[in-house]
mmCIF file of C-alpha atoms and ligand atoms in Angstrom:
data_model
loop_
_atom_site.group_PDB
_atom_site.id
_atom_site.type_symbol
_atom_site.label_atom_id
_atom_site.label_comp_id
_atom_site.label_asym_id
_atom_site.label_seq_id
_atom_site.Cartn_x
_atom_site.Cartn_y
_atom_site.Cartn_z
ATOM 1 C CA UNK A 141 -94.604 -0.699 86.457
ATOM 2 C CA UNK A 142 -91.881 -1.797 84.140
ATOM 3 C CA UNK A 143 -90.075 -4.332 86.756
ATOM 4 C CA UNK A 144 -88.100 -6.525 84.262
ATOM 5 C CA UNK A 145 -86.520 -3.486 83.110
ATOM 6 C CA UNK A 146 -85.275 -1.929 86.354
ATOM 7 C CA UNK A 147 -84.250 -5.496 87.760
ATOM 8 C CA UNK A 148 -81.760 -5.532 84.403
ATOM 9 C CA UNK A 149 -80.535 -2.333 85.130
ATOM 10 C CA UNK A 150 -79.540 -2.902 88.777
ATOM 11 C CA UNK A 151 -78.036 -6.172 87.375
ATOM 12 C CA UNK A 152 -75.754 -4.113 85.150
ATOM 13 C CA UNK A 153 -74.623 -1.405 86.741
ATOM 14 C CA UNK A 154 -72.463 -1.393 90.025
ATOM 15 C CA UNK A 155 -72.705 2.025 91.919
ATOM 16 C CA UNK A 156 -76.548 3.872 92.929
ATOM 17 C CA UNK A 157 -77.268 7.178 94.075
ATOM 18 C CA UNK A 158 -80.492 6.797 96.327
ATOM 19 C CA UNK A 159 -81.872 10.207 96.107
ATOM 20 C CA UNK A 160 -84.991 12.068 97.295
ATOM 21 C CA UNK A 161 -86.341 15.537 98.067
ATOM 22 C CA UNK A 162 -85.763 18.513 100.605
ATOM 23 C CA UNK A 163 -88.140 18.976 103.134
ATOM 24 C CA UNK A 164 -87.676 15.428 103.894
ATOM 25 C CA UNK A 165 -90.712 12.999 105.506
ATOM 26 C CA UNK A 166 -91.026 9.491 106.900
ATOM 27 C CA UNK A 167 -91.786 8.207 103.111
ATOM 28 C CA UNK A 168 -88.905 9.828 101.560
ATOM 29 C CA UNK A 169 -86.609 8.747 104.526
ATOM 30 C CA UNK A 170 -87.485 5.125 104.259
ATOM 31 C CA UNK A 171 -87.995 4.758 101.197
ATOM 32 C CA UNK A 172 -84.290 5.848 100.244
ATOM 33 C CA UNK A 173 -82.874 4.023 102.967
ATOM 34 C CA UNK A 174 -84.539 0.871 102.572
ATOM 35 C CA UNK A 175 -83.517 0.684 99.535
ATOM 36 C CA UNK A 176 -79.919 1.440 99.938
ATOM 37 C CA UNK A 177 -79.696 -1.141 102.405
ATOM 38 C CA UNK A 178 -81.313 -3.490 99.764
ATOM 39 C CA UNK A 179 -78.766 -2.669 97.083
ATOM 40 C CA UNK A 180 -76.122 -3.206 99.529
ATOM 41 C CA UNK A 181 -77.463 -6.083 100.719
ATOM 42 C CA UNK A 182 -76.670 -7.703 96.950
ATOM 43 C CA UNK A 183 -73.392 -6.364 96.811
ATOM 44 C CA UNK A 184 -74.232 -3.132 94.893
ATOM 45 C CA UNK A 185 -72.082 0.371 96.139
ATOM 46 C CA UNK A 186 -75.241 2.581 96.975
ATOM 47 C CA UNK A 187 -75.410 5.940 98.717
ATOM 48 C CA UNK A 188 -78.361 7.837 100.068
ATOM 49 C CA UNK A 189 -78.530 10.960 99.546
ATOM 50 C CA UNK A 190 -81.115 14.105 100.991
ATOM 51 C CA UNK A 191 -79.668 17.503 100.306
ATOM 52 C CA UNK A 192 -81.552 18.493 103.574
ATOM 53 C CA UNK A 193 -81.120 18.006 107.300
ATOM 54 C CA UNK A 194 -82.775 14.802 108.523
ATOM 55 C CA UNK A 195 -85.535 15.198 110.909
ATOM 56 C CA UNK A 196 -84.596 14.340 114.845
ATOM 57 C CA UNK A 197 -87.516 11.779 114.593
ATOM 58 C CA UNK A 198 -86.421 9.951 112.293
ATOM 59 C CA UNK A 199 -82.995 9.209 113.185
ATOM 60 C CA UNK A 200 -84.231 6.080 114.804
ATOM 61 C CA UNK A 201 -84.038 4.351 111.187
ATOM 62 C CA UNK A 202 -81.677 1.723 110.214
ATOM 63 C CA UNK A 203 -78.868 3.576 108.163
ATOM 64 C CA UNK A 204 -80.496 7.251 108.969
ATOM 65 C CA UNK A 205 -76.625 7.751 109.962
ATOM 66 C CA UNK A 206 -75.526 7.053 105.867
ATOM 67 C CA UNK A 207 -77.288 10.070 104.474
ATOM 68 C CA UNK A 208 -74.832 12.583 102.800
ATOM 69 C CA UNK A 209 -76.030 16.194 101.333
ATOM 70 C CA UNK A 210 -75.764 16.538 97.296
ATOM 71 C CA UNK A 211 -71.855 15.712 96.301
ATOM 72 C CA UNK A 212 -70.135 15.927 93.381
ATOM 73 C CA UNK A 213 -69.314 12.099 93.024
ATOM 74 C CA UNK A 214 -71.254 10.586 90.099
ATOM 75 C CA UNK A 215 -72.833 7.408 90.040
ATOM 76 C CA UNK A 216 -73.777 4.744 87.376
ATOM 77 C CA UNK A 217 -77.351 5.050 88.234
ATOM 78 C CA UNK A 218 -79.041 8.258 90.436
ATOM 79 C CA UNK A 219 -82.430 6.970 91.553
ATOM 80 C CA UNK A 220 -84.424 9.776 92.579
ATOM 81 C CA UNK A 221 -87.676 8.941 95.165
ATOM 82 C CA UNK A 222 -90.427 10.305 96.109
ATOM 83 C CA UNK A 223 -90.084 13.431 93.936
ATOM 84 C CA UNK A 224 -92.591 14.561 91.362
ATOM 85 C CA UNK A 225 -90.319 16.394 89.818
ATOM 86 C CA UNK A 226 -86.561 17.053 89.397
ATOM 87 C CA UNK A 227 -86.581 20.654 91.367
ATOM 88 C CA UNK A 228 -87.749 18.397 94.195
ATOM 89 C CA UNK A 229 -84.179 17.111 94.912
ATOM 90 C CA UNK A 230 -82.463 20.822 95.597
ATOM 91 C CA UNK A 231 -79.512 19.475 93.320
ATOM 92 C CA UNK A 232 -77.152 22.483 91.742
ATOM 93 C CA UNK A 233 -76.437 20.155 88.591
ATOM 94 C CA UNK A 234 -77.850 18.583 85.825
ATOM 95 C CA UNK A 235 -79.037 15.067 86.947
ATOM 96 C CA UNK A 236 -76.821 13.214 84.730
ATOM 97 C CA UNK A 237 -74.026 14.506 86.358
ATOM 98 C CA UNK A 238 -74.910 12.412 89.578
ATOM 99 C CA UNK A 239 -75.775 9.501 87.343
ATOM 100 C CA UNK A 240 -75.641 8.300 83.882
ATOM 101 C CA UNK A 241 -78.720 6.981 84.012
ATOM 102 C CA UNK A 242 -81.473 8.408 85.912
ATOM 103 C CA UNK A 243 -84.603 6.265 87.379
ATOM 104 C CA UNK A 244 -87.414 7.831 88.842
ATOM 105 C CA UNK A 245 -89.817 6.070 91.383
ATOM 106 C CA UNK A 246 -92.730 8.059 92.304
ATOM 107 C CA UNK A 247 -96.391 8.080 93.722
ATOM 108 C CA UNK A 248 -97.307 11.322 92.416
ATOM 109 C CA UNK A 249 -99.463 11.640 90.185
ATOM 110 C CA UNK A 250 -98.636 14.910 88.848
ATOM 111 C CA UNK A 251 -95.218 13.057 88.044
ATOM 112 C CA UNK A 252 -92.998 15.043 85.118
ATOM 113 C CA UNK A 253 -91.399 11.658 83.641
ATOM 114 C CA UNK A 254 -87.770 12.937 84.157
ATOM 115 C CA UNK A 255 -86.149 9.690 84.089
ATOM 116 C CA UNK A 256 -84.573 7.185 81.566
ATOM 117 C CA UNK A 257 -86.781 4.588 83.099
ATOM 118 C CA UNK A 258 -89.724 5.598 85.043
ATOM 119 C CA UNK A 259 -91.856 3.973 87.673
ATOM 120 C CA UNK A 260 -94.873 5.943 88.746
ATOM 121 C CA UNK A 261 -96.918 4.618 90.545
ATOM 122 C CA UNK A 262 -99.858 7.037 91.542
ATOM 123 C CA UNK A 263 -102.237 4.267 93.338
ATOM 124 C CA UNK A 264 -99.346 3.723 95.828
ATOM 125 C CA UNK A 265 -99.824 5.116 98.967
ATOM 126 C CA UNK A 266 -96.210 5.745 99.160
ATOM 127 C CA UNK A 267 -92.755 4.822 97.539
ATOM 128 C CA UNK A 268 -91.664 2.730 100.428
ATOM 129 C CA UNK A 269 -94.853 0.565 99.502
ATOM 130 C CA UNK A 270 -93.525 0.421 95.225
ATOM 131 C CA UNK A 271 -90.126 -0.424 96.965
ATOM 132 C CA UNK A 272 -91.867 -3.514 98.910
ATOM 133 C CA UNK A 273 -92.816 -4.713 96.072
ATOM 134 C CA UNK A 274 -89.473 -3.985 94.023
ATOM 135 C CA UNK A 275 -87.829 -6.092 96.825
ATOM 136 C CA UNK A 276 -90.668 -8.698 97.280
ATOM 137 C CA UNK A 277 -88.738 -12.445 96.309
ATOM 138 C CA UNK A 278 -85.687 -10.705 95.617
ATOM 139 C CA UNK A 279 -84.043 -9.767 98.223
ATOM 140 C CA UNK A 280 -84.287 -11.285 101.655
ATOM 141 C CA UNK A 281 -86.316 -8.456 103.684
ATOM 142 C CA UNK A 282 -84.845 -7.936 107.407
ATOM 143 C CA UNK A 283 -85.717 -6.196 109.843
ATOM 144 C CA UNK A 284 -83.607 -3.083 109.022
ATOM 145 C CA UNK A 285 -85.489 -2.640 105.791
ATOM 146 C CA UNK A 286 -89.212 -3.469 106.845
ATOM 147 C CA UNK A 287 -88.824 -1.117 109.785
ATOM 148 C CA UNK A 288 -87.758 1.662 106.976
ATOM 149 C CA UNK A 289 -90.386 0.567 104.777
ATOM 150 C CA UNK A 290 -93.196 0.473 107.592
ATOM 151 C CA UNK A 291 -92.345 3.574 108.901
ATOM 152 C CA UNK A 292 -92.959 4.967 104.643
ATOM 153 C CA UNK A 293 -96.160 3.637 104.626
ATOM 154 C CA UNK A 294 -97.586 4.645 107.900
ATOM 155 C CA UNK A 295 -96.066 8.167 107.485
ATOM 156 C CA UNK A 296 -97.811 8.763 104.445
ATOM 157 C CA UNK A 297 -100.952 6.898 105.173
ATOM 158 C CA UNK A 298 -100.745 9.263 108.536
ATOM 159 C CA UNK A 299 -101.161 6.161 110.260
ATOM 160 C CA UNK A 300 -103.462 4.487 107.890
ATOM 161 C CA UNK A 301 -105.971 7.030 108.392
ATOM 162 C CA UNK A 302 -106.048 8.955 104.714
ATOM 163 C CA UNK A 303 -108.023 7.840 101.595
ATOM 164 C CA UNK A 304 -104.635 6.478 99.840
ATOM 165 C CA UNK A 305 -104.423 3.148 102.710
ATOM 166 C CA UNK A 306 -105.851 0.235 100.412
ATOM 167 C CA UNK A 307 -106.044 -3.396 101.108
ATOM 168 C CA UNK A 308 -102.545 -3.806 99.256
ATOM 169 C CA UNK A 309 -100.948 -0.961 101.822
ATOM 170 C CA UNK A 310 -102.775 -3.175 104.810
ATOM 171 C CA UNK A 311 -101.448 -5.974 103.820
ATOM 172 C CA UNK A 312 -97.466 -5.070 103.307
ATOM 173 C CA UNK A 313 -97.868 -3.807 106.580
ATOM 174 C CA UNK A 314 -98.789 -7.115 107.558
ATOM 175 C CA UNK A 315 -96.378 -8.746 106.501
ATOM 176 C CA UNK A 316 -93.293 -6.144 107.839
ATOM 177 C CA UNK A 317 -94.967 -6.903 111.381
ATOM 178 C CA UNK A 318 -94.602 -10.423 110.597
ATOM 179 C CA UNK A 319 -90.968 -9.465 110.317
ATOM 180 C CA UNK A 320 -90.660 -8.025 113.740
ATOM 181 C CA UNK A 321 -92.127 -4.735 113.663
ATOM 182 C CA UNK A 322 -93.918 -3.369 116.452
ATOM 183 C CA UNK A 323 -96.572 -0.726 115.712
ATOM 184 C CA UNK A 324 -96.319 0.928 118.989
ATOM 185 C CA UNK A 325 -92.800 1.447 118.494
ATOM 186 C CA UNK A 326 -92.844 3.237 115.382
ATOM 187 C CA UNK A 327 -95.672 5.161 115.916
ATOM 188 C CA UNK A 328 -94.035 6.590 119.152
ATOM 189 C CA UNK A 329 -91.522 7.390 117.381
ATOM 190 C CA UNK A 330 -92.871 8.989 114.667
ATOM 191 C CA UNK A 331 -96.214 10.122 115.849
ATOM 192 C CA UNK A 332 -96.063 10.527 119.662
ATOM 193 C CA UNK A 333 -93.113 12.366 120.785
ATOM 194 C CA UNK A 334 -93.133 16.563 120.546
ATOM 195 C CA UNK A 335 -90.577 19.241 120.975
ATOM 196 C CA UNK A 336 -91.911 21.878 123.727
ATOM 197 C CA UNK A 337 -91.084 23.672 121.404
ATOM 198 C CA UNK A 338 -93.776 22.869 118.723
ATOM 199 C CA UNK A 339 -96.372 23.144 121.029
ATOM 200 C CA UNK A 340 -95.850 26.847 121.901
ATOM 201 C CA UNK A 341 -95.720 27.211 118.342
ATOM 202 C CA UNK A 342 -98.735 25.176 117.920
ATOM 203 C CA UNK A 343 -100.457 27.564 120.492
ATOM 204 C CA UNK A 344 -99.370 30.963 118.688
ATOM 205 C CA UNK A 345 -100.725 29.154 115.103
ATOM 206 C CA UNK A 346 -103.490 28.178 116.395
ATOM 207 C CA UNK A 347 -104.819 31.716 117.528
ATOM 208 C CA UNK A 348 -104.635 33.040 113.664
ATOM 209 C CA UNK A 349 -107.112 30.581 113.047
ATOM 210 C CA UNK A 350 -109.871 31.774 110.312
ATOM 211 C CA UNK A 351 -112.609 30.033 109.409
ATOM 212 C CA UNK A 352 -114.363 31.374 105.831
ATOM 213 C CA UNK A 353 -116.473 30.369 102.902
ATOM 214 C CA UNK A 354 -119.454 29.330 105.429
ATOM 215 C CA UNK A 355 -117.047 27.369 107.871
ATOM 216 C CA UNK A 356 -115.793 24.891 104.552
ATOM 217 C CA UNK A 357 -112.161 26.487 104.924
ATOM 218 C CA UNK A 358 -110.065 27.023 107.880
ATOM 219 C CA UNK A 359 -106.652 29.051 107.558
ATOM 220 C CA UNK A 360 -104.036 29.191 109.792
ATOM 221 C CA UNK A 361 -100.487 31.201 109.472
ATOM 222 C CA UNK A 362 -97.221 30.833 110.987
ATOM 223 C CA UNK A 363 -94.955 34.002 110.937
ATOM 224 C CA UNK A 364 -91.109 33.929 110.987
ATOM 225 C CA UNK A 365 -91.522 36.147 114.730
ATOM 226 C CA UNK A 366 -93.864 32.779 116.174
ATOM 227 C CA UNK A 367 -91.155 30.533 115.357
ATOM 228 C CA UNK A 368 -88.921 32.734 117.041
ATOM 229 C CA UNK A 369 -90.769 33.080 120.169
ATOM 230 C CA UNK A 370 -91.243 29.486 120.501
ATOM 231 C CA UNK A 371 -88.083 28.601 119.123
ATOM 232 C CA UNK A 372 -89.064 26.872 117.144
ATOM 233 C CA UNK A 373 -88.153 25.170 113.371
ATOM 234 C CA UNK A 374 -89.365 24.278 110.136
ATOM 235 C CA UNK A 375 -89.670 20.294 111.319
ATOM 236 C CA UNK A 376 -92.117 21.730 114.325
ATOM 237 C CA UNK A 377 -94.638 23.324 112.028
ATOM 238 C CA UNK A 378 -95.566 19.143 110.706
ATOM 239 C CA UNK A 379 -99.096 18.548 111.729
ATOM 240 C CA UNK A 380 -100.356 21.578 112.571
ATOM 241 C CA UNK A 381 -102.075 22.038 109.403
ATOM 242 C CA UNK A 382 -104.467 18.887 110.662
ATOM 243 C CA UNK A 383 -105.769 20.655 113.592
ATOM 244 C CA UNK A 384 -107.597 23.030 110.989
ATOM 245 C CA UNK A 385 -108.366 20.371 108.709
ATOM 246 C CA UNK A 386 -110.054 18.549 111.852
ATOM 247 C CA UNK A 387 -112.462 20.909 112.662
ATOM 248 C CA UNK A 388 -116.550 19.975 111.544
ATOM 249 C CA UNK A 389 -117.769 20.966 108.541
ATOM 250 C CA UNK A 390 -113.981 22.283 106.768
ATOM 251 C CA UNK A 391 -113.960 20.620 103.557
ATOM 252 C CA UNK A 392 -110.362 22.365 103.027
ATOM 253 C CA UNK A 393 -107.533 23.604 105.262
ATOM 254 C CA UNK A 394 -104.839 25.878 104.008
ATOM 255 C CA UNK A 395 -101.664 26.762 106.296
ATOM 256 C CA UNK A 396 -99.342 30.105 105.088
ATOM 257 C CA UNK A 397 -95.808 29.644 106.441
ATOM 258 C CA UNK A 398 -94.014 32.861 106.006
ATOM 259 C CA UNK A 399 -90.260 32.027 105.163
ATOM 260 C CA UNK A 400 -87.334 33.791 105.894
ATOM 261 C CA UNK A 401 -86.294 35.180 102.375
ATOM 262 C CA UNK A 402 -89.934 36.576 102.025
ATOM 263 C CA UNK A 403 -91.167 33.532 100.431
ATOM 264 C CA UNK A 404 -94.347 32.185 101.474
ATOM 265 C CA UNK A 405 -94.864 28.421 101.969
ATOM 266 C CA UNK A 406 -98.704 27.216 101.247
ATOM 267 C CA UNK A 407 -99.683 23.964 102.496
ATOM 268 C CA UNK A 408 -103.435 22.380 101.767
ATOM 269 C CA UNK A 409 -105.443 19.964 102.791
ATOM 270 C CA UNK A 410 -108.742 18.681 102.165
ATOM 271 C CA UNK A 411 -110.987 16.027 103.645
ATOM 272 C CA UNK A 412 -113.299 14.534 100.618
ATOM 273 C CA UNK A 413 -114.202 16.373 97.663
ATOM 274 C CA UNK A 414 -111.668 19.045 96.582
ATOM 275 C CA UNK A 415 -108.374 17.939 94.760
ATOM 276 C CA UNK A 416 -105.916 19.858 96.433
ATOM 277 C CA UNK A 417 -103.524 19.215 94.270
ATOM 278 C CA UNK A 418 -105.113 20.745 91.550
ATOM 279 C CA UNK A 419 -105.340 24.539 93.288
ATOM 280 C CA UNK A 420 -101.155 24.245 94.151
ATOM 281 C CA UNK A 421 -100.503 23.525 90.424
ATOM 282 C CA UNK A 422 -102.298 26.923 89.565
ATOM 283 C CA UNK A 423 -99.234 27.957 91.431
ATOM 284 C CA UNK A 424 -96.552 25.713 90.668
ATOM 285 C CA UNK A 425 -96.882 23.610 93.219
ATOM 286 C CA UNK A 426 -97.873 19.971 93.591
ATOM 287 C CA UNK A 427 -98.750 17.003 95.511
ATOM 288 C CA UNK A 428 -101.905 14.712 96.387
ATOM 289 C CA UNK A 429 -105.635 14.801 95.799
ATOM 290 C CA UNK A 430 -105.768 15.547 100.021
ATOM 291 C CA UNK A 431 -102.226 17.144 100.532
ATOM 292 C CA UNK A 432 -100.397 19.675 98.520
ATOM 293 C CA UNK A 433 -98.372 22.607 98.583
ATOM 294 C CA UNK A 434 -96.893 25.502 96.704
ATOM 295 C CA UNK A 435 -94.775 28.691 97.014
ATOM 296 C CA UNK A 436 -95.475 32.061 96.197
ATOM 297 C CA UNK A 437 -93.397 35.055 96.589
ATOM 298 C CA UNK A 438 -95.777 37.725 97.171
ATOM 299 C CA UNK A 439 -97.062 40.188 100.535
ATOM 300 C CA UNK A 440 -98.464 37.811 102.897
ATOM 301 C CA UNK A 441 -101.735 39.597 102.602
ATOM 302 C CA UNK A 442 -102.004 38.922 98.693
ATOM 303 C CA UNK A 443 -100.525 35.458 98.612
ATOM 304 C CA UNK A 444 -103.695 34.756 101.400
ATOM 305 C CA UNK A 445 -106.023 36.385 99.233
ATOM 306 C CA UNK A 446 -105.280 34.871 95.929
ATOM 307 C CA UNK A 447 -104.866 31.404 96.992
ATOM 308 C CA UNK A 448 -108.132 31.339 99.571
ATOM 309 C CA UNK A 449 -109.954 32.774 96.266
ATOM 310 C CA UNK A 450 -108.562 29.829 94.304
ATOM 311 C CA UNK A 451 -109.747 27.767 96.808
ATOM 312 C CA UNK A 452 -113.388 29.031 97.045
ATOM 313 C CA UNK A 453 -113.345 28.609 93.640
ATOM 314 C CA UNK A 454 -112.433 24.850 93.730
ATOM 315 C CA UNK A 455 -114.923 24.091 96.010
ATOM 316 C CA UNK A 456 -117.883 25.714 94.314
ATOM 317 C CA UNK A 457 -116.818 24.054 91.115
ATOM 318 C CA UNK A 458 -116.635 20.555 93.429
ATOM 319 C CA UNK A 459 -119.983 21.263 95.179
ATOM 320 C CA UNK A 460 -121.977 23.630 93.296
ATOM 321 C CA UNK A 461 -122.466 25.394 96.140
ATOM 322 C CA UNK A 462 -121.687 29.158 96.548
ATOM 323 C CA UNK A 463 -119.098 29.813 98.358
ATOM 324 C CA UNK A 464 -119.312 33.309 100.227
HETATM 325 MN MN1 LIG B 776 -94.499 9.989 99.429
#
């Protein structure tokens, strides 16, 4: 990462868009916000901004009550997070209409470059752990910003359970509790408190559970008429995709979310030897060696067909086994 170069360019400028993707999570959350409270902190004008409604559970973070959808104000610098790729933001303009010059700090590594400067990390297990170390003996760390940054990591590590927690993730976290984080805190925030809500929805998901290709894939579906019933939304439907991904012997679990404008949303997961990743770009999609996603808009019935053959596919050519 080319730190001399963004430390001049925060230096120089004087206003920041903080910006990250729809859909947003517990990386892109903190990661923006800590941050923007780290630019103010020096006496920079910064703004974060998530064209998306923020999550309930996350509106215990320190400036969660700052974030503004997409405006038309324009910035010296837009700093985009957590997004591999400009579509990721949901912004109507060209990015250099938010800011003149555009920096782009990312873990993925699927990563499209878009920026003027570029920091892309894909060993990080998540922005708000490249933003530790952005901050790391410059600015004074408080408690505001290690609680956003701790609550980045441990999102995206899902508790520091996936194959992306290494010793440096372990030992930022360290160091934020050495700041005054509790762990039980955050992960009751974060990890321990459900909407009734999502679990009638859970329920309903749960029994369209399939299990193909010799028990190595396990498919689940949410319809528009189960959120309904349960009343439930988009933010419920986090999580559930782990239940199939849980279950002995799946090597990959694949969740179809049917969307209201007859979209359908694909999530994917896999536990150790497919790249996930690599099966949503066949469909424009994106993401992680274990987590990625992608959209198709297509019948239910053939978006489920083409994208479990894909996957079959992937995990013959990762196993050379056949996959029935
Ligand atoms: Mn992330």
């Amino acid at each position: 990462m080319d730190l001399a170069a963004f430390y001049e360019l925060v230096e120089k400028n004087k206003s920041f868009m903080i910006a990250s993707h729809v859909a947003p999570d517990g990386d892109s959350i903190g990661s923006v916000l800590a941050l923007t409270l780290a630019l103010q902190k020096i006496g920079k004008k910064a703004v974060p901004v998530i064209n998306d409604d923020i999550p309930e559970k996350y509106k215990f973070l320190p400036g969660s009550d700052l974030i503004v959808k997409e405006t038309s104000a324009n910035y010296d610098v837009l700093i985009a997070l957590d997004c591999g790729d400009i579509e990721r933001l949901g912004f109507d303009k060209q990015l250099k209409e938010y800011g003149a010059i555009v920096v782009n700090i990312d873990h993925h590594k699927s990563n499209s470059y878009f920026g003027d400067l570029n920091l892309v990390d894909s060993n990080a297990s998540s922005v708000g752990e490249m933003i530790y170390q952005l901050l790391d003996g410059k600015v004074q760390i408080d408690y505001d910003i290690a609680l956003n940054i701790y609550t980045s990591i441990i999102t995206d590590t899902g508790s520091i359970r996936y194959s992306n927690t290494t010793p440096l993730s372990l030992k930022i976290l360290a160091k934020l509790v050495d700041k005054g984080i509790r762990p039980d805190y955050v992960s009751r925030q974060v990890f321990e408190r459900r909407s009734l809500a999502s679990i009638k929805l859970l329920k309903s998901a749960l029994s369209t559970l399939e299990i193909l290709a010799d028990g190595k894939i396990a498919s689940l579906l949410i319809t528009q008429d189960m959120l309904k019933v349960a009343q439930a939304n988009e933010e419920d439907t986090n999580g559930i995709i782990n239940y199939a991904r849980e279950i002995d012997g799946v090597e990959v679990a694949v969740l179809f979310k049917e969307n209201e404008d007859s979209l359908i949303k694909v999530g994917l997961r896999s536990n150790e030897k497919v790249d996930v990743s690599k099966i949503a770009a066949k469909f424009n999609g994106g993401g992680h060696p274990r987590a990625a996603g992608c959209q198709l808009r297509l019948p239910l019935k053939e978006t489920q067909e083409i994208v479990l053959n894909a996957v079959k596919l992937a995990i013959m050519e990762e196993t050379g086994e056949r996959c029935n």
